[in-house]
DNA sequence: CGGGATCCAGAACGATACTG
DNA sequence: CAGTATCGTTCTGGATCCCG
């Protein structure tokens, strides 16, 4: 993709509500959404199963994040009236389609993480000298 | 990409500091980083130029976000000792490489935004009925 | 088991004023 | 012009308790 196309995707001047880029970034930019998309990538999972796959999430955020995905049509929620009740979450067809683009970005992250870390450490080291006070 | 590869990119159980996925998402998930990457996609820009391209950012956040990009090695900062001084920001070679994967995700957002909006409105409409109290 | 309700700490962000 | 410093707000997410 060239730079011009890239700028078009941002819609400069558009408010956050009507900008597709900001909308999707607001969702995947939160703390847990991507982890849960990954957890559901291989198939449906129960609530407690998702909680085990992402151990450091609180029940509150697990519920809330799944609600958000369901609201956006990326995941589906099915309730089974067993005793005690069980609930299964799965990616919707739409949700499946995000795995490709998202995986591309995460792949980039994995490939370049070393370089990023190195840049960070170098930057921080130089910053220490600029803070030098004699 | 298949689901197994997707899960590998997440590194379940890894702390946020050492997880490439969480690191890159923490950066692009903030309010301004992607807008600024887009603004620099076509070439170097001056500080005030970036401010005009992203009008609703405060100077504080503009500086802070650019610092973050510089720290991660995605952007470069060059100071020209003119009078008054001017500063130019540009994508680094590493920064250029993120435009592809990021553009893929933003393209997905643009393509599916209508469907997401529709799902949202449907979900919210049904929620109103579940809140019905007689 | 799968949540909802409430409270609270910290981070992110905006507004304003000041500076070399 | 290109920032820095400070303050105040808003927003996010964790902790805890309660429910069918």
Tab-separated table of C-alpha atoms (C1' of nucleotides) in Angstrom:
chain	number	residue	atom	x	y	z
A	1	UNK	CA	0.000	0.000	0.000
A	2	UNK	CA	1.198	3.503	-0.715
A	3	UNK	CA	1.107	6.484	1.556
A	4	UNK	CA	-1.875	8.118	-0.118
A	5	UNK	CA	-4.075	5.119	0.479
A	6	UNK	CA	-2.915	5.069	4.049
A	7	UNK	CA	-4.005	8.622	4.676
A	8	UNK	CA	-7.392	7.908	3.130
A	9	UNK	CA	-7.966	5.190	5.717
A	10	UNK	CA	-7.616	7.688	8.510
A	11	UNK	CA	-10.137	10.236	7.237
A	12	UNK	CA	-8.403	13.264	8.650
A	13	UNK	CA	-10.814	15.511	10.449
A	14	UNK	CA	-13.476	12.871	10.968
A	15	UNK	CA	-14.798	12.575	14.481
A	16	UNK	CA	-13.980	9.389	16.371
A	17	UNK	CA	-17.523	8.095	16.120
A	18	UNK	CA	-17.670	8.020	12.332
A	19	UNK	CA	-14.070	7.053	11.638
A	20	UNK	CA	-13.679	3.322	10.918
A	21	UNK	CA	-10.012	3.368	11.851
A	22	UNK	CA	-10.597	4.883	15.262
A	23	UNK	CA	-13.534	2.585	15.871
A	24	UNK	CA	-11.625	-0.605	15.294
A	25	UNK	CA	-8.557	0.664	17.114
A	26	UNK	CA	-10.642	1.601	20.121
A	27	UNK	CA	-11.752	-2.000	20.267
A	28	UNK	CA	-8.521	-3.893	19.640
A	29	UNK	CA	-6.500	-1.300	21.517
A	30	UNK	CA	-8.019	-2.182	24.844
A	31	UNK	CA	-6.316	-4.505	27.233
A	32	UNK	CA	-8.017	-7.807	26.483
A	33	UNK	CA	-9.885	-7.928	23.172
A	34	UNK	CA	-7.032	-9.310	21.087
A	35	UNK	CA	-6.251	-11.954	23.684
A	36	UNK	CA	-9.851	-13.128	23.597
A	37	UNK	CA	-9.996	-13.125	19.804
A	38	UNK	CA	-6.933	-15.340	19.916
A	39	UNK	CA	-8.501	-17.580	22.539
A	40	UNK	CA	-11.562	-18.090	20.350
A	41	UNK	CA	-9.604	-18.488	17.113
A	42	UNK	CA	-9.540	-22.291	17.322
A	43	UNK	CA	-13.182	-22.741	18.167
A	44	UNK	CA	-15.945	-22.013	20.691
A	45	UNK	CA	-14.966	-21.639	24.310
A	46	UNK	CA	-16.899	-21.483	27.533
A	47	UNK	CA	-16.721	-18.509	29.868
A	48	UNK	CA	-14.629	-20.327	32.462
A	49	UNK	CA	-12.472	-21.802	29.736
A	50	UNK	CA	-11.653	-18.326	28.432
A	51	UNK	CA	-10.871	-17.289	31.967
A	52	UNK	CA	-8.352	-20.111	32.265
A	53	UNK	CA	-6.789	-19.217	28.909
A	54	UNK	CA	-6.354	-15.571	29.976
A	55	UNK	CA	-5.684	-16.018	33.683
A	56	UNK	CA	-4.954	-12.423	34.646
A	57	UNK	CA	-8.249	-10.998	33.420
A	58	UNK	CA	-10.910	-10.222	35.993
A	59	UNK	CA	-14.407	-11.621	35.571
A	60	UNK	CA	-15.658	-8.088	35.197
A	61	UNK	CA	-13.406	-7.340	32.230
A	62	UNK	CA	-13.945	-10.782	30.732
A	63	UNK	CA	-17.688	-10.196	30.664
A	64	UNK	CA	-17.333	-6.630	29.485
A	65	UNK	CA	-14.883	-7.431	26.692
A	66	UNK	CA	-16.988	-10.330	25.430
A	67	UNK	CA	-20.028	-8.049	25.449
A	68	UNK	CA	-18.162	-5.583	23.329
A	69	UNK	CA	-17.212	-8.224	20.808
A	70	UNK	CA	-20.769	-9.493	20.727
A	71	UNK	CA	-22.113	-5.994	20.288
A	72	UNK	CA	-19.861	-5.401	17.304
A	73	UNK	CA	-20.939	-8.679	15.736
A	74	UNK	CA	-17.484	-10.230	16.027
A	75	UNK	CA	-18.477	-12.933	18.496
A	76	UNK	CA	-21.578	-14.911	19.328
A	77	UNK	CA	-22.891	-15.984	22.722
A	78	UNK	CA	-24.933	-19.120	23.266
A	79	UNK	CA	-26.536	-20.031	26.570
A	80	UNK	CA	-27.109	-23.680	27.482
A	81	UNK	CA	-29.708	-24.187	30.187
A	82	UNK	CA	-27.809	-26.916	31.947
A	83	UNK	CA	-27.458	-27.076	35.681
A	84	UNK	CA	-25.418	-25.117	36.498
A	85	UNK	CA	-25.811	-23.054	33.314
A	86	UNK	CA	-23.027	-22.855	30.764
A	87	UNK	CA	-22.308	-20.259	28.099
A	88	UNK	CA	-20.245	-20.678	24.940
A	89	UNK	CA	-18.587	-17.891	22.998
A	90	UNK	CA	-17.340	-18.196	19.422
A	91	UNK	CA	-16.123	-15.979	16.635
A	92	UNK	CA	-18.800	-14.974	14.156
A	93	UNK	CA	-18.083	-15.217	10.417
A	94	UNK	CA	-17.259	-11.521	10.570
A	95	UNK	CA	-15.014	-12.125	13.543
A	96	UNK	CA	-13.096	-14.789	11.626
A	97	UNK	CA	-12.252	-12.294	8.912
A	98	UNK	CA	-10.345	-10.043	11.286
A	99	UNK	CA	-7.847	-12.743	12.166
A	100	UNK	CA	-5.974	-12.273	8.889
A	101	UNK	CA	-5.293	-8.519	9.087
A	102	UNK	CA	-4.804	-8.673	12.824
A	103	UNK	CA	-2.392	-11.558	12.456
A	104	UNK	CA	-0.429	-9.519	9.956
A	105	UNK	CA	0.070	-6.777	12.490
A	106	UNK	CA	0.919	-9.176	15.299
A	107	UNK	CA	3.375	-10.917	12.993
A	108	UNK	CA	5.050	-7.593	12.365
A	109	UNK	CA	5.212	-7.065	16.126
A	110	UNK	CA	6.856	-10.433	16.652
A	111	UNK	CA	9.368	-9.885	13.862
A	112	UNK	CA	10.420	-6.426	14.971
A	113	UNK	CA	10.117	-6.627	18.715
A	114	UNK	CA	13.857	-7.106	19.192
A	115	UNK	CA	14.589	-3.994	17.167
A	116	UNK	CA	11.976	-2.000	19.049
A	117	UNK	CA	13.312	-3.092	22.403
A	118	UNK	CA	16.830	-2.180	21.355
A	119	UNK	CA	15.703	1.250	20.194
A	120	UNK	CA	13.897	1.789	23.462
A	121	UNK	CA	16.898	0.906	25.586
A	122	UNK	CA	19.175	3.098	23.512
A	123	UNK	CA	16.755	6.017	23.775
A	124	UNK	CA	16.408	5.609	27.526
A	125	UNK	CA	20.145	5.333	28.004
A	126	UNK	CA	20.747	8.569	26.110
A	127	UNK	CA	17.998	10.239	28.094
A	128	UNK	CA	19.879	9.514	31.290
A	129	UNK	CA	22.798	11.608	30.057
A	130	UNK	CA	20.533	14.502	29.147
A	131	UNK	CA	19.334	14.420	32.732
A	132	UNK	CA	22.917	14.707	33.959
A	133	UNK	CA	23.226	17.579	36.401
A	134	UNK	CA	26.987	17.718	37.124
B	1	UNK	CA	-3.030	-17.685	8.719
B	2	UNK	CA	-4.520	-20.472	10.788
B	3	UNK	CA	-5.724	-20.323	14.335
B	4	UNK	CA	-2.705	-22.095	15.777
B	5	UNK	CA	-0.324	-19.485	14.416
B	6	UNK	CA	-2.588	-16.813	15.810
B	7	UNK	CA	-2.398	-18.168	19.315
B	8	UNK	CA	1.375	-18.395	19.090
B	9	UNK	CA	1.532	-14.665	18.403
B	10	UNK	CA	-0.166	-13.922	21.676
B	11	UNK	CA	2.109	-15.948	23.919
B	12	UNK	CA	-0.515	-16.873	26.472
B	13	UNK	CA	0.701	-16.320	29.990
B	14	UNK	CA	3.491	-13.924	29.020
B	15	UNK	CA	3.587	-10.709	30.977
B	16	UNK	CA	2.761	-7.535	29.084
B	17	UNK	CA	6.355	-6.342	29.109
B	18	UNK	CA	7.778	-9.284	27.188
B	19	UNK	CA	4.851	-9.917	24.864
B	20	UNK	CA	5.415	-8.399	21.399
B	21	UNK	CA	1.697	-8.337	20.670
B	22	UNK	CA	0.814	-6.381	23.791
B	23	UNK	CA	3.747	-4.044	23.256
B	24	UNK	CA	2.750	-3.018	19.775
B	25	UNK	CA	-0.931	-2.836	20.666
B	26	UNK	CA	-0.195	-0.614	23.628
B	27	UNK	CA	1.435	1.797	21.214
B	28	UNK	CA	-1.012	1.812	18.311
B	29	UNK	CA	-3.969	1.454	20.671
B	30	UNK	CA	-3.543	4.902	22.110
B	31	UNK	CA	-5.491	7.859	20.871
B	32	UNK	CA	-3.034	9.460	18.450
B	33	UNK	CA	-0.181	7.203	17.323
B	34	UNK	CA	-1.877	5.825	14.223
B	35	UNK	CA	-2.997	9.281	13.125
B	36	UNK	CA	0.575	10.516	13.356
B	37	UNK	CA	1.977	7.503	11.513
B	38	UNK	CA	-0.496	8.316	8.765
B	39	UNK	CA	0.473	11.973	8.801
B	40	UNK	CA	4.127	11.057	8.312
B	41	UNK	CA	3.461	8.355	5.746
B	42	UNK	CA	4.020	10.651	2.784
B	43	UNK	CA	7.194	12.248	4.040
B	44	UNK	CA	8.800	14.327	6.797
B	45	UNK	CA	6.608	16.822	8.580
B	46	UNK	CA	7.294	19.675	10.934
B	47	UNK	CA	5.828	19.852	14.406
B	48	UNK	CA	3.343	22.569	13.553
B	49	UNK	CA	2.513	20.810	10.301
B	50	UNK	CA	1.575	17.653	12.174
B	51	UNK	CA	-0.513	19.759	14.484
B	52	UNK	CA	-2.447	21.170	11.541
B	53	UNK	CA	-2.943	17.674	10.081
B	54	UNK	CA	-4.332	16.388	13.390
B	55	UNK	CA	-6.129	19.483	14.646
B	56	UNK	CA	-7.768	18.069	17.762
B	57	UNK	CA	-4.557	16.882	19.396
B	58	UNK	CA	-3.083	19.020	22.154
B	59	UNK	CA	0.539	20.095	21.985
B	60	UNK	CA	1.152	18.038	25.063
B	61	UNK	CA	-0.076	14.813	23.464
B	62	UNK	CA	1.570	15.621	20.144
B	63	UNK	CA	4.947	15.911	21.825
B	64	UNK	CA	4.365	12.879	23.988
B	65	UNK	CA	3.179	10.650	21.145
B	66	UNK	CA	6.062	11.652	18.898
B	67	UNK	CA	8.478	10.922	21.741
B	68	UNK	CA	6.982	7.449	22.044
B	69	UNK	CA	7.428	6.786	18.338
B	70	UNK	CA	10.966	8.072	18.483
B	71	UNK	CA	11.740	5.963	21.506
B	72	UNK	CA	10.544	2.831	19.739
B	73	UNK	CA	12.651	3.639	16.703
B	74	UNK	CA	9.647	4.150	14.441
B	75	UNK	CA	10.212	7.845	13.841
B	76	UNK	CA	13.174	10.183	13.725
B	77	UNK	CA	13.453	13.757	14.969
B	78	UNK	CA	15.723	16.332	13.401
B	79	UNK	CA	16.284	19.789	14.837
B	80	UNK	CA	17.203	22.683	12.562
B	81	UNK	CA	18.795	25.584	14.374
B	82	UNK	CA	16.998	28.221	12.381
B	83	UNK	CA	15.453	31.260	13.988
B	84	UNK	CA	12.932	30.424	15.270
B	85	UNK	CA	13.972	26.782	15.456
B	86	UNK	CA	12.160	24.140	13.440
B	87	UNK	CA	11.916	20.389	13.986
B	88	UNK	CA	11.115	17.732	11.399
B	89	UNK	CA	9.710	14.298	12.139
B	90	UNK	CA	9.805	11.398	9.709
B	91	UNK	CA	9.211	7.677	9.698
B	92	UNK	CA	12.341	5.608	10.151
B	93	UNK	CA	12.958	2.620	7.849
B	94	UNK	CA	11.475	0.472	10.613
B	95	UNK	CA	8.513	2.798	10.857
B	96	UNK	CA	7.871	2.464	7.135
B	97	UNK	CA	7.551	-1.296	7.492
B	98	UNK	CA	4.586	-1.018	9.839
B	99	UNK	CA	2.466	0.802	7.271
B	100	UNK	CA	1.754	-2.417	5.388
B	101	UNK	CA	0.378	-4.545	8.250
B	102	UNK	CA	-1.304	-1.557	9.844
B	103	UNK	CA	-2.889	-0.604	6.541
B	104	UNK	CA	-4.226	-4.130	6.247
B	105	UNK	CA	-6.027	-3.783	9.536
B	106	UNK	CA	-7.327	-0.315	8.758
B	107	UNK	CA	-8.516	-1.591	5.391
B	108	UNK	CA	-10.452	-4.314	7.165
B	109	UNK	CA	-11.966	-1.648	9.409
B	110	UNK	CA	-13.056	0.429	6.429
B	111	UNK	CA	-14.538	-2.573	4.631
B	112	UNK	CA	-16.486	-3.875	7.592
B	113	UNK	CA	-17.436	-0.712	9.390
B	114	UNK	CA	-20.968	-0.739	7.982
B	115	UNK	CA	-21.522	-4.279	9.214
B	116	UNK	CA	-20.097	-3.450	12.624
B	117	UNK	CA	-22.271	-0.374	12.971
B	118	UNK	CA	-25.344	-2.382	12.000
B	119	UNK	CA	-24.504	-5.082	14.539
B	120	UNK	CA	-24.037	-2.438	17.193
B	121	UNK	CA	-27.376	-0.791	16.553
B	122	UNK	CA	-29.151	-4.111	16.512
B	123	UNK	CA	-27.529	-5.140	19.773
B	124	UNK	CA	-28.400	-1.855	21.438
B	125	UNK	CA	-31.988	-1.993	20.208
B	126	UNK	CA	-32.483	-5.469	21.638
B	127	UNK	CA	-30.904	-4.354	24.874
B	128	UNK	CA	-33.603	-1.736	25.261
B	129	UNK	CA	-36.264	-4.439	25.303
B	130	UNK	CA	-34.400	-6.472	27.885
B	131	UNK	CA	-34.514	-3.402	30.066
B	132	UNK	CA	-38.290	-3.231	29.703
B	133	UNK	CA	-39.945	-3.100	33.115
B	134	UNK	CA	-43.673	-3.271	32.347
C	1	DC	C1'	-21.370	-21.331	36.550
C	2	DG	C1'	-21.831	-16.983	34.650
C	3	DG	C1'	-22.551	-13.092	35.580
C	4	DG	C1'	-24.236	-7.846	37.793
C	5	DA	C1'	-23.400	-3.811	41.074
C	6	DT	C1'	-20.463	-0.938	43.493
C	7	DC	C1'	-16.327	1.313	44.880
C	8	DC	C1'	-11.753	2.901	44.210
C	9	DA	C1'	-6.783	3.633	42.375
C	10	DG	C1'	-4.146	4.904	38.687
C	11	DA	C1'	-3.400	6.106	34.004
C	12	DA	C1'	-4.580	8.789	30.075
C	13	DC	C1'	-5.824	12.947	28.359
C	14	DG	C1'	-7.156	18.105	27.906
C	15	DA	C1'	-6.519	23.060	29.192
C	16	DT	C1'	-3.741	26.530	30.414
C	17	DA	C1'	0.375	29.050	31.354
C	18	DC	C1'	5.191	29.641	30.708
C	19	DT	C1'	9.980	29.288	28.106
C	20	DG	C1'	14.397	29.376	24.995
D	1	DC	C1'	8.401	27.579	16.676
D	2	DA	C1'	8.553	23.833	19.509
D	3	DG	C1'	8.264	22.583	23.288
D	4	DT	C1'	7.836	22.037	29.224
D	5	DA	C1'	5.212	22.304	33.704
D	6	DT	C1'	1.260	21.986	36.309
D	7	DC	C1'	-3.382	21.107	37.290
D	8	DG	C1'	-7.807	18.941	36.878
D	9	DT	C1'	-10.835	15.711	34.703
D	10	DT	C1'	-12.277	11.571	32.609
D	11	DC	C1'	-11.840	6.946	31.648
D	12	DT	C1'	-10.107	2.214	32.458
D	13	DG	C1'	-9.675	-1.564	34.901
D	14	DG	C1'	-9.036	-4.259	39.409
D	15	DA	C1'	-11.239	-5.778	43.886
D	16	DT	C1'	-14.980	-7.137	46.260
D	17	DC	C1'	-19.549	-8.623	47.228
D	18	DC	C1'	-23.987	-10.291	45.652
D	19	DC	C1'	-27.313	-13.137	42.713
D	20	DG	C1'	-30.065	-16.957	40.095
